Short mmCIF file of C-alpha atoms in Angstrom, two decimals:
data_model
loop_
_atom_site.label_atom_id
_atom_site.label_comp_id
_atom_site.label_asym_id
_atom_site.label_seq_id
_atom_site.Cartn_x
_atom_site.Cartn_y
_atom_site.Cartn_z
CA MET A 1 0.00 0.00 0.00
CA SER A 2 1.68 3.21 -1.13
CA LYS A 3 1.46 6.55 0.64
CA GLU A 4 0.24 8.05 -2.63
CA PHE A 5 -2.68 5.61 -2.83
CA ILE A 6 -3.67 6.33 0.78
CA ARG A 7 -3.39 10.04 0.13
CA GLU A 8 -5.52 9.87 -3.03
CA ASN A 9 -8.31 7.98 -1.29
CA THR A 10 -8.37 10.12 1.84
CA LEU A 11 -8.71 13.23 -0.35
CA ARG A 12 -11.51 11.47 -2.26
CA ILE A 13 -13.37 10.86 1.02
CA CYS A 14 -12.98 14.51 2.04
CA GLU A 15 -14.17 15.76 -1.35
CA PHE A 16 -17.24 13.51 -1.20
CA PHE A 17 -18.38 14.85 2.16
CA LYS A 18 -17.69 18.42 1.03
CA GLN A 19 -19.96 17.92 -1.98
CA ARG A 20 -22.64 16.52 0.33
CA GLU A 21 -22.24 19.62 2.57
CA ILE A 22 -21.35 17.61 5.65
CA LYS A 23 -18.83 19.74 7.47
CA HIS A 24 -18.59 18.78 11.17
CA ILE A 25 -15.68 16.38 11.74
CA ILE A 26 -15.07 15.25 15.33
CA ILE A 27 -11.67 13.59 15.62
CA SER A 28 -10.27 11.49 18.46
CA PRO A 29 -6.52 11.58 17.77
CA GLY A 30 -4.72 8.38 16.86
CA PHE A 31 -2.03 7.00 14.61
CA ARG A 32 -4.21 4.75 12.47
CA ASN A 33 -6.64 7.54 11.54
CA ALA A 34 -3.82 10.07 10.95
CA PRO A 35 -4.08 10.23 7.11
CA LEU A 36 -7.76 11.17 7.25
CA SER A 37 -7.23 13.61 10.12
CA LEU A 38 -4.60 15.42 8.09
CA ALA A 39 -6.69 15.41 4.92
CA PHE A 40 -9.77 16.91 6.63
CA SER A 41 -7.64 19.53 8.40
CA GLU A 42 -6.17 20.77 5.10
CA ASP A 43 -9.57 21.87 3.74
CA SER A 44 -10.92 25.01 5.42
CA TYR A 45 -14.49 23.95 4.52
CA PHE A 46 -14.54 21.44 7.36
CA LYS A 47 -15.19 22.38 10.97
CA ILE A 48 -12.68 20.24 12.90
CA THR A 49 -13.03 19.48 16.61
CA THR A 50 -10.61 17.19 18.46
CA VAL A 51 -11.99 15.27 21.45
CA ILE A 52 -9.60 12.91 23.22
CA ASP A 53 -12.25 10.67 24.81
CA GLU A 54 -14.24 8.72 22.24
CA ARG A 55 -17.22 8.44 24.61
CA SER A 56 -17.40 12.24 24.69
CA ASN A 57 -16.71 12.38 20.95
CA GLY A 58 -19.78 10.24 20.21
CA PHE A 59 -22.16 12.29 22.31
CA PHE A 60 -20.67 15.62 21.17
CA ALA A 61 -21.24 14.54 17.55
CA LEU A 62 -24.76 13.46 18.50
CA GLY A 63 -25.50 16.92 19.89
CA ILE A 64 -24.19 18.65 16.75
CA ALA A 65 -26.28 16.37 14.52
CA LYS A 66 -29.39 17.10 16.58
CA ALA A 67 -28.80 20.84 16.33
CA THR A 68 -27.82 21.06 12.64
CA LYS A 69 -30.21 18.39 11.33
CA LYS A 70 -27.27 16.94 9.36
CA PRO A 71 -25.00 13.97 9.99
CA SER A 72 -21.82 14.56 11.98
CA ILE A 73 -18.70 12.61 11.09
CA ILE A 74 -16.84 10.78 13.86
CA LEU A 75 -13.24 9.77 13.12
CA THR A 76 -11.39 7.37 15.44
CA THR A 77 -8.40 5.08 15.54
CA SER A 78 -8.73 1.31 15.98
CA GLY A 79 -9.34 -0.96 18.99
CA THR A 80 -11.10 0.16 22.17
CA ALA A 81 -11.42 3.64 20.66
CA VAL A 82 -14.23 2.27 18.48
CA GLY A 83 -15.84 0.44 21.40
CA ASN A 84 -16.10 3.65 23.40
CA LEU A 85 -18.50 5.06 20.80
CA TYR A 86 -21.08 2.36 21.52
CA PRO A 87 -23.33 4.24 24.02
CA ALA A 88 -23.61 7.26 21.71
CA VAL A 89 -24.36 5.05 18.69
CA MET A 90 -27.10 3.27 20.64
CA GLU A 91 -28.61 6.60 21.66
CA ALA A 92 -28.42 7.95 18.10
CA TYR A 93 -30.14 4.84 16.75
CA HIS A 94 -33.02 5.00 19.22
CA SER A 95 -33.44 8.77 18.93
CA LYS A 96 -33.13 8.65 15.13
CA VAL A 97 -30.12 10.91 14.65
CA PRO A 98 -27.75 10.41 11.66
CA LEU A 99 -24.06 9.83 12.47
CA ILE A 100 -21.29 8.73 10.10
CA ILE A 101 -18.59 6.75 11.89
CA LEU A 102 -15.24 6.51 10.11
CA SER A 103 -13.40 3.85 12.10
CA ALA A 104 -9.74 3.37 11.15
CA ASP A 105 -8.65 -0.27 11.24
CA ARG A 106 -5.72 -2.50 10.46
CA PRO A 107 -5.63 -4.66 7.30
CA MET A 108 -7.56 -7.92 7.38
CA LYS A 109 -4.26 -9.83 7.52
CA ALA A 110 -3.67 -8.46 11.04
CA LEU A 111 -6.83 -10.02 12.54
CA ALA A 112 -6.28 -12.88 15.01
CA THR A 113 -2.48 -12.55 14.83
CA GLY A 114 -1.91 -10.69 18.11
CA ALA A 115 -1.29 -7.36 16.34
CA ASN A 116 -1.58 -4.44 18.74
CA GLN A 117 -4.88 -2.50 19.02
CA THR A 118 -6.54 -4.94 16.64
CA THR A 119 -9.98 -6.49 17.07
CA ASN A 120 -12.89 -7.42 14.83
CA GLN A 121 -14.51 -4.09 13.86
CA THR A 122 -16.65 -5.55 11.08
CA ASN A 123 -20.23 -4.27 11.43
CA PHE A 124 -19.16 -3.44 14.97
CA PHE A 125 -22.28 -1.52 16.04
CA HIS A 126 -24.90 -3.94 14.66
CA PRO A 127 -27.88 -3.79 15.18
CA TYR A 128 -27.57 -0.07 16.01
CA THR A 129 -26.37 1.03 12.55
CA LYS A 130 -28.46 0.92 9.41
CA ASP A 131 -25.52 0.34 7.08
CA PHE A 132 -21.89 -0.69 7.05
CA PHE A 133 -19.02 -1.00 4.60
CA ASP A 134 -15.50 -2.33 5.05
CA PHE A 135 -12.99 -0.58 2.76
CA ASP A 136 -9.49 -2.01 2.46
CA PHE A 137 -7.11 0.62 1.07
CA SER A 138 -4.73 -2.07 -0.19
CA LYS A 139 -7.26 -3.98 -2.28
CA GLN A 140 -10.31 -2.03 -3.37
CA GLN A 141 -10.65 0.49 -6.17
CA ASN A 142 -11.65 4.14 -6.12
CA LYS A 143 -15.01 3.53 -7.80
CA GLU A 144 -15.95 1.06 -5.04
CA LEU A 145 -15.10 3.62 -2.37
CA GLU A 146 -17.17 6.33 -4.05
CA PHE A 147 -20.18 4.05 -4.52
CA HIS A 148 -20.21 2.85 -0.93
CA LEU A 149 -19.61 6.35 0.45
CA ALA A 150 -22.71 7.49 -1.43
CA ARG A 151 -24.69 4.42 -0.36
CA ILE A 152 -24.01 4.54 3.39
CA THR A 153 -24.30 8.36 3.58
CA ASN A 154 -27.68 8.13 1.89
CA SER A 155 -28.66 5.41 4.36
CA ALA A 156 -27.73 7.65 7.31
CA ILE A 157 -29.78 10.55 5.95
CA GLU A 158 -32.80 8.56 4.70
CA ASN A 159 -33.09 6.46 7.85
CA ASP A 160 -31.95 9.08 10.41
CA SER A 161 -29.54 6.52 11.72
CA PRO A 162 -25.84 5.91 12.47
CA VAL A 163 -23.75 4.16 9.79
CA GLN A 164 -20.17 2.83 9.88
CA LEU A 165 -17.44 2.97 7.25
CA ASN A 166 -14.52 0.84 8.45
CA LEU A 167 -11.27 1.93 6.77
CA ARG A 168 -8.42 -0.60 6.72
CA LEU A 169 -4.97 0.99 6.43
CA ASP A 170 -1.53 -0.50 6.77
CA GLU A 171 1.15 1.57 8.53
CA PRO A 172 0.36 4.83 6.75
CA TYR A 173 3.57 6.72 7.40
CA LEU A 174 6.13 4.05 8.08
CA GLY A 175 6.19 2.57 4.58
CA SER A 176 6.25 -1.16 3.87
CA SER A 177 7.53 -3.33 6.70
CA SER A 178 10.91 -4.90 6.15
CA LEU A 179 9.41 -8.12 7.48
CA GLU A 180 7.13 -8.66 4.49
CA LYS A 181 8.81 -11.44 2.56
CA ASP A 182 7.97 -14.90 1.37
CA HIS A 183 8.65 -17.72 3.79
CA PRO A 184 7.52 -21.36 4.02
CA ILE A 185 4.03 -22.23 5.25
CA PRO A 186 4.36 -22.50 9.05
CA LYS A 187 4.08 -25.87 10.75
CA ILE A 188 1.70 -26.11 13.72
CA PHE A 189 2.40 -28.83 16.29
CA SER A 190 -0.69 -29.02 18.49
CA LYS A 191 -0.34 -32.50 20.02
CA LYS A 192 1.30 -32.35 23.42
CA GLN A 193 3.99 -35.04 23.04
CA GLU A 194 4.83 -34.32 19.40
CA SER A 195 5.10 -30.60 20.16
CA LEU A 196 7.53 -31.15 23.00
CA ILE A 197 9.69 -33.63 21.06
CA GLN A 198 9.95 -31.33 18.02
CA MET A 199 10.84 -28.29 20.13
CA ILE A 200 13.48 -30.19 22.14
CA GLU A 201 15.01 -31.45 18.87
CA LEU A 202 15.23 -27.87 17.60
CA LEU A 203 16.99 -26.82 20.80
CA LYS A 204 19.43 -29.73 20.60
CA LYS A 205 20.45 -28.78 17.06
CA ALA A 206 20.86 -25.08 17.85
CA LYS A 207 24.25 -23.75 18.84
CA ASN A 208 23.00 -20.39 20.11
CA PRO A 209 19.29 -20.53 20.96
CA VAL A 210 17.53 -17.55 22.56
CA PHE A 211 14.10 -17.34 24.21
CA PHE A 212 11.89 -14.25 24.32
CA ALA A 213 9.36 -14.27 27.18
CA GLY A 214 6.39 -11.93 26.76
CA ILE A 215 3.40 -11.34 29.03
CA ASN A 216 1.77 -14.68 30.01
CA HIS A 217 4.96 -16.56 29.17
CA HIS A 218 4.07 -19.51 31.51
CA LEU A 219 7.71 -20.43 32.18
CA SER A 220 7.86 -22.48 35.38
CA SER A 221 10.61 -22.01 37.97
CA ASP A 222 11.99 -25.49 37.13
CA VAL A 223 12.28 -24.68 33.42
CA LEU A 224 13.84 -21.30 34.23
CA SER A 225 16.48 -23.01 36.38
CA ILE A 226 17.34 -25.48 33.61
CA LEU A 227 17.62 -22.72 31.00
CA GLU A 228 19.92 -20.86 33.37
CA GLU A 229 22.03 -23.99 33.93
CA LYS A 230 22.27 -24.53 30.16
CA ASN A 231 23.34 -20.88 29.61
CA ILE A 232 20.39 -20.20 27.27
CA PRO A 233 19.58 -16.45 27.23
CA ILE A 234 16.01 -15.31 27.91
CA LEU A 235 15.15 -11.87 26.57
CA THR A 236 12.17 -10.21 28.20
CA GLU A 237 10.43 -6.94 29.07
CA ASN A 238 9.76 -5.73 32.62
CA SER A 239 6.01 -6.04 32.00
CA SER A 240 6.44 -9.81 31.53
CA ASN A 241 6.95 -10.35 35.28
CA LEU A 242 10.09 -12.42 34.90
CA SER A 243 12.46 -12.18 37.85
CA LYS A 244 15.87 -10.66 37.08
CA SER A 245 17.59 -12.91 39.62
CA LYS A 246 18.62 -15.44 36.96
CA LYS A 247 21.95 -14.65 35.30
CA ASN A 248 20.63 -15.53 31.83
CA ILE A 249 17.68 -13.11 31.89
CA ILE A 250 18.15 -9.97 29.78
CA SER A 251 15.52 -7.24 30.16
CA ASN A 252 17.12 -4.71 27.80
CA SER A 253 16.55 -6.47 24.48
CA PHE A 254 17.92 -3.67 22.31
CA ASP A 255 21.18 -3.61 24.22
CA PHE A 256 21.44 -7.32 23.43
CA PHE A 257 20.79 -6.77 19.71
CA HIS A 258 23.29 -3.92 19.67
CA GLN A 259 25.94 -6.28 21.04
CA ILE A 260 25.07 -8.86 18.39
CA GLU A 261 25.70 -6.19 15.74
CA LYS A 262 29.09 -5.43 17.36
CA ASN A 263 29.89 -9.19 17.54
CA GLU A 264 30.11 -9.03 21.32
CA VAL A 265 27.48 -11.76 21.60
CA ALA A 266 27.23 -14.88 19.45
CA HIS A 267 24.77 -14.67 16.56
CA PRO A 268 21.56 -16.58 17.50
CA ASP A 269 20.54 -19.44 15.20
CA LEU A 270 17.16 -20.06 16.89
CA PHE A 271 14.68 -17.65 18.47
CA LEU A 272 11.73 -19.02 20.47
CA PHE A 273 8.93 -16.62 21.47
CA LEU A 274 6.59 -17.35 24.39
CA GLY A 275 3.49 -15.51 25.59
CA MET A 276 2.02 -12.35 24.10
CA PRO A 277 3.85 -10.38 21.38
CA PRO A 278 6.49 -7.93 22.64
CA ILE A 279 5.24 -4.47 23.58
CA ASN A 280 8.07 -3.00 21.53
CA THR A 281 7.21 -4.52 18.15
CA LYS A 282 10.59 -3.52 16.70
CA ILE A 283 11.91 -6.62 18.46
CA TYR A 284 10.28 -8.71 15.71
CA GLU A 285 12.06 -6.62 13.09
CA LYS A 286 15.42 -7.07 14.83
CA VAL A 287 14.96 -10.84 15.08
CA ALA A 288 13.78 -11.16 11.46
CA LYS A 289 16.97 -9.44 10.28
CA LEU A 290 19.09 -12.08 12.02
CA GLY A 291 18.09 -14.66 9.40
CA CYS A 292 17.75 -17.41 12.03
CA LYS A 293 14.92 -19.89 12.60
CA ILE A 294 12.04 -18.24 14.49
CA ALA A 295 9.34 -20.23 16.28
CA SER A 296 6.49 -19.61 18.71
CA ILE A 297 5.40 -21.57 21.77
CA TYR A 298 1.74 -21.13 22.67
CA ILE A 299 -0.31 -22.52 25.54
CA LYS A 300 -3.94 -22.53 24.38
CA ASP A 301 -5.48 -22.06 20.95
CA GLU A 302 -4.11 -18.57 20.34
CA ILE A 303 -1.58 -18.79 17.52
CA LEU A 304 -0.20 -15.26 17.25
CA ASP A 305 2.14 -13.89 14.58
CA PRO A 306 1.44 -10.21 13.80
CA ASP A 307 4.44 -9.88 11.46
CA PHE A 308 4.27 -13.37 9.88
CA ILE A 309 7.83 -14.36 10.78
CA PHE A 310 7.36 -17.72 12.56
CA SER A 311 8.16 -21.00 10.81
CA ASP A 312 6.89 -23.29 13.58
CA PHE A 313 4.28 -23.19 16.34
CA PHE A 314 4.49 -25.54 19.34
CA LYS A 315 1.62 -26.02 21.76
CA ILE A 316 3.38 -26.54 25.10
CA ASP A 317 2.42 -25.66 28.66
CA PHE A 318 5.76 -25.40 30.45
CA ARG A 319 4.03 -25.68 33.80
CA ASN A 320 3.18 -29.31 33.01
CA VAL A 321 6.37 -30.42 31.23
CA PRO A 322 8.37 -33.17 33.00
CA ILE A 323 11.81 -31.85 33.93
CA GLU A 324 13.59 -34.96 32.62
CA ASP A 325 12.58 -33.95 29.08
CA TRP A 326 14.90 -30.94 29.39
CA LEU A 327 17.92 -32.63 30.86
CA GLU A 328 19.28 -33.82 27.50
CA LEU A 329 19.69 -30.27 26.25
CA PRO A 330 23.34 -29.41 25.58
CA LYS A 331 24.95 -26.70 27.66
CA ILE A 332 25.77 -23.59 25.63
CA GLU A 333 29.46 -22.72 25.76
CA ILE A 334 29.90 -19.79 28.15
CA GLN A 335 32.00 -17.79 25.67
CA ASN A 336 28.84 -17.46 23.59
CA GLN A 337 27.15 -15.76 26.52
CA ARG A 338 28.24 -12.43 27.91
CA LYS A 339 27.73 -11.23 31.46
CA TYR A 340 24.83 -8.87 30.95
CA LYS A 341 25.10 -5.34 32.29
CA PRO A 342 22.42 -2.78 31.43
CA SER A 343 23.81 0.24 29.64
CA GLU A 344 23.48 3.60 31.37
CA ASN A 345 22.69 6.84 29.59
CA THR A 346 23.97 9.50 31.97
CA THR A 347 22.64 12.32 29.81
CA HIS A 348 19.24 11.66 31.38
CA TYR A 349 20.62 12.99 34.67
CA ALA A 350 22.28 16.15 33.34
CA SER A 351 19.35 18.45 34.09
CA SER A 352 17.37 19.02 37.29
CA LYS A 353 14.23 18.95 35.15
CA ILE A 354 12.39 15.67 34.69
CA CYS A 355 11.99 13.73 31.45
CA GLU A 356 10.24 10.37 31.27
CA PRO A 357 13.45 8.32 30.83
CA SER A 358 15.12 9.97 33.86
CA PHE A 359 11.94 9.53 35.93
CA PHE A 360 11.96 5.76 35.50
CA ARG A 361 15.72 5.44 35.99
CA LEU A 362 15.63 7.43 39.23
CA PHE A 363 12.52 5.62 40.42
CA SER A 364 14.08 2.20 39.88
CA LYS A 365 17.22 3.20 41.81
CA THR A 366 15.32 4.65 44.78
CA VAL A 367 12.15 2.64 45.46
CA LYS A 368 12.34 -0.80 47.00
CA LYS A 369 10.58 -3.81 45.47
CA SER A 370 6.94 -2.91 44.77
CA THR A 371 3.90 -3.95 42.74
CA TYR A 372 3.22 -1.78 39.70
CA PHE A 373 0.35 -1.07 37.34
CA LEU A 374 1.47 0.44 34.03
CA GLY A 375 -0.58 2.70 31.81
CA ASN A 376 -0.49 2.25 28.06
CA SER A 377 1.13 4.53 25.49
CA MET A 378 4.47 5.81 26.89
CA PRO A 379 4.48 4.56 30.55
CA VAL A 380 4.60 0.85 29.69
CA ARG A 381 7.25 1.41 27.01
CA ASP A 382 9.42 3.61 29.22
CA PHE A 383 9.09 1.26 32.20
CA ASN A 384 10.31 -1.59 30.01
CA LYS A 385 13.20 0.43 28.61
CA TYR A 386 14.43 2.50 31.55
CA PHE A 387 13.33 0.80 34.78
CA SER A 388 16.28 -1.29 35.95
CA GLY A 389 15.18 -2.15 39.49
CA GLU A 390 13.47 -5.16 41.02
CA TYR A 391 9.70 -5.51 41.35
CA GLU A 392 7.23 -7.88 42.96
CA GLU A 393 4.65 -7.95 40.17
CA VAL A 394 3.77 -5.85 37.13
CA TYR A 395 0.24 -5.47 35.77
CA THR A 396 -0.96 -3.79 32.59
CA ASN A 397 -3.87 -3.87 30.10
CA ARG A 398 -2.31 -5.14 26.86
CA GLY A 399 -5.21 -7.06 25.31
CA LEU A 400 -6.09 -4.08 23.10
CA SER A 401 -3.70 -1.55 24.71
CA GLY A 402 -6.32 1.19 25.12
CA ILE A 403 -5.87 4.20 27.38
CA ASP A 404 -9.37 3.84 28.84
CA GLY A 405 -10.26 2.38 32.25
CA LEU A 406 -6.70 2.38 33.58
CA LEU A 407 -7.47 4.02 36.95
CA ALA A 408 -10.30 1.57 37.56
CA THR A 409 -8.11 -1.41 36.63
CA ALA A 410 -5.28 -0.23 38.91
CA ALA A 411 -7.78 0.22 41.76
CA GLY A 412 -9.14 -3.28 41.13
CA VAL A 413 -5.63 -4.76 41.26
CA SER A 414 -4.95 -3.09 44.63
CA TYR A 415 -8.35 -4.15 45.95
CA GLY A 416 -7.88 -7.74 44.80
CA LEU A 417 -4.31 -8.05 46.11
CA LYS A 418 -5.08 -6.19 49.36
CA LYS A 419 -1.79 -4.30 49.19
CA GLN A 420 -0.16 -1.16 47.86
CA VAL A 421 0.06 -0.72 44.09
CA ILE A 422 2.06 2.03 42.39
CA SER A 423 0.51 3.14 39.11
CA PHE A 424 2.15 5.11 36.29
CA ILE A 425 -0.25 6.65 33.77
CA GLY A 426 -0.20 9.54 31.32
CA ASP A 427 -2.22 12.73 31.66
CA LEU A 428 -4.64 11.79 28.87
CA SER A 429 -5.21 8.32 30.37
CA PHE A 430 -5.95 10.03 33.69
CA LEU A 431 -8.44 12.37 32.04
CA HIS A 432 -10.09 9.44 30.24
CA ASP A 433 -10.96 7.73 33.52
CA ILE A 434 -11.63 10.54 36.01
CA SER A 435 -15.02 9.10 36.95
CA SER A 436 -13.26 6.05 38.42
CA LEU A 437 -11.76 8.27 41.12
CA SER A 438 -15.18 8.09 42.79
CA LEU A 439 -14.42 4.42 43.54
CA LEU A 440 -11.26 5.07 45.46
CA ASN A 441 -12.40 6.82 48.63
CA ARG A 442 -15.45 4.58 48.92
CA LEU A 443 -13.29 1.46 49.29
CA PRO A 444 -10.82 1.82 52.18
CA GLU A 445 -9.07 -1.41 51.13
CA ILE A 446 -7.61 0.33 48.06
CA ASN A 447 -3.98 1.35 48.57
CA LEU A 448 -2.95 3.14 45.40
CA LYS A 449 -0.25 5.68 44.54
CA ILE A 450 -1.12 7.22 41.16
CA PHE A 451 1.79 8.89 39.37
CA VAL A 452 0.36 11.03 36.54
CA LEU A 453 3.15 11.72 34.03
CA ASN A 454 1.99 15.02 32.60
CA ASN A 455 3.83 15.55 29.29
CA GLY A 456 1.20 17.83 27.80
CA GLY A 457 -0.81 15.13 26.04
CA GLY A 458 -0.22 12.64 23.23
CA GLU A 459 3.59 12.82 23.16
CA ILE A 460 3.74 9.22 21.91
CA PHE A 461 2.97 10.50 18.41
CA ARG A 462 6.20 12.49 18.39
CA VAL A 463 8.09 9.38 19.45
CA VAL A 464 6.40 7.17 16.85
CA ASN A 465 6.79 9.51 13.90
CA THR A 466 7.67 13.07 14.80
CA LYS A 467 8.67 14.27 11.29
CA ASN A 468 5.30 13.62 9.66
CA PHE A 469 3.15 14.96 12.48
CA SER A 470 5.00 18.11 13.48
CA GLU A 471 3.13 20.31 10.99
CA LYS A 472 -0.30 19.34 12.36
CA SER A 473 0.64 18.59 15.95
CA GLU A 474 -2.72 19.84 17.26
CA LEU A 475 -4.36 16.76 15.69
CA PHE A 476 -2.12 14.38 17.63
CA THR A 477 -0.56 15.97 20.70
CA THR A 478 -3.55 17.19 22.68
CA PRO A 479 -2.55 19.35 25.69
CA GLN A 480 -5.48 19.81 28.06
CA LEU A 481 -6.27 22.84 30.21
CA PHE A 482 -7.33 20.92 33.31
CA SER A 483 -6.00 21.01 36.86
CA ILE A 484 -5.07 17.65 38.32
CA SER A 485 -4.80 19.24 41.78
CA ASN A 486 -8.38 20.54 41.56
CA ILE A 487 -9.61 17.15 40.37
CA ALA A 488 -7.89 15.43 43.31
CA SER A 489 -9.37 17.98 45.70
CA GLY A 490 -12.84 17.48 44.23
CA PHE A 491 -12.64 13.76 45.00
CA SER A 492 -10.99 14.35 48.43
CA ILE A 493 -7.81 12.55 47.40
CA ALA A 494 -4.36 13.59 48.66
CA TYR A 495 -2.29 15.36 45.99
CA LYS A 496 1.38 16.18 45.45
CA LYS A 497 3.23 17.80 42.58
CA ILE A 498 6.76 17.08 41.32
CA GLU A 499 8.59 19.55 39.08
CA ASN A 500 12.26 18.61 39.55
CA LYS A 501 14.44 15.67 40.53
CA ASP A 502 14.97 16.79 44.13
CA GLU A 503 11.21 16.85 44.68
CA LEU A 504 10.93 13.45 42.98
CA LEU A 505 13.55 11.87 45.25
CA ASN A 506 11.97 13.44 48.32
CA ILE A 507 8.48 12.16 47.52
CA ILE A 508 9.34 8.65 46.37
CA SER A 509 11.47 8.09 49.48
CA GLY A 510 8.25 8.36 51.52
CA LEU A 511 6.01 6.16 49.39
CA GLN A 512 5.50 3.65 52.16
CA SER A 513 3.75 6.30 54.29
CA ASN A 514 0.37 5.78 55.93
CA THR A 515 -1.43 7.70 53.16
CA LYS A 516 -3.17 4.90 51.27
CA LEU A 517 -4.51 6.97 48.41
CA GLU A 518 -2.50 9.62 46.62
CA ILE A 519 -2.30 11.36 43.24
CA ILE A 520 1.21 12.53 42.39
CA GLU A 521 1.49 14.76 39.32
CA VAL A 522 4.90 14.67 37.64
CA ILE A 523 5.55 17.63 35.34
CA ILE A 524 7.56 16.39 32.36
CA ASP A 525 9.74 19.02 30.74
CA LYS A 526 9.08 18.75 26.99
CA GLU A 527 12.43 20.11 25.87
CA GLU A 528 14.33 17.74 28.16
CA ASN A 529 12.03 14.90 27.09
CA HIS A 530 12.68 15.49 23.37
CA LYS A 531 16.41 15.81 23.99
CA SER A 532 16.55 12.54 25.93
CA ARG A 533 14.76 10.74 23.08
CA ASN A 534 16.75 12.47 20.31
CA LEU A 535 13.57 13.97 18.82
#
């Protein structure tokens, strides 16, 4: 799918709605819907409003449609963003108000592979929409798009009803993935004994095997001990809850790949992935470039391969594997294994101001072992990359990786565990779930420290692709004029504010205080943040 083709079709969509005199476009910022957001914003005919919360977006659009007697257009990214429109769509259907929902989506090939923020959005709002069309930018022709635009828009107007146009786009600004290449049809070993035998044989033949353990990796302590004894490296991310006490566990995957490139570590000839796909999907790209055999070990019926790089799938539950089956594995020569030492980037400490990388580095060096809940977008990525300390457990919502409901989930984790949980979330995630603060003071069992990393909203888009979005940053980075201190006060929750590293160190040294419930706002300096990330 070329950028030019995407561009041509997004302009076609804009021109169609202009001709039909439909001008109100309510956008919830996202990466997947970026091409359409940019196209609408370039035509002064359209009245653009950005609303970060899709629930509010839906009802705001509903109000405009009621007032103007014309359909409003709702534009969202994929995943839970679409689900959050459901209440407004139901209301529009029953009150007979026309809405046109443009839901961005991933290509059909990404369904059921474990690709991030991907779910089945086909006819998602049925029976509360009168019409639906699924347009794949990589396959369908312009005349099809124009026909179905006319058809579903007419349906919205004639029936006074919501309609959905689902728009499937591949990575719109990153170009074609380097992973897209022909490879043999994968083999799936689903029988317990055959699966185990085949995987053990692969390991026996390999000179330099490496495991990657994602969330829900199901590695038992016995298997971990054997892999350590055999000197087989296990790459992981902090969010995977794998203890760092084993000498063969490497939590900084990119440091490991960097050392492979410098020939400081032996070149792997077998990579075995367990659990959910890595949060940092560039890991797949790094592994694919190695040219080694790549296989997946799954536990149930979920065969995941978002980048189509695996040659074999083995159904194995390591919690039920007899230890004797592992004992025949050869021990990897120690010269092929380096003593792992996380690299330090001291530039993060040069300023007294706080950036997200320095926040997590300082936090990990100061706070004793704790239980964490990680927000999506930047917090989970930065925790994985920069947090070098120990932890008891790590929780996060990575099924669809939405930024909704994170406060409520963190509160539920604390309530269920009956102990203190430290939560890191972004300012937009906090705003998304303010209503859940009403839960916290009602339930005295909840012991939750909420660190709100206030970077001015939507900074992940600069990290993902800063060059393309800088000219229309208001469509992606969404700074909000709200006071976290006033919100905390309104819900009678203790509040603190951190603006420099001395204040950070002072506050986190007292985290084990008697105050069970606390909101701690961390002001992230944008200039320092961009500098630390080389933006």
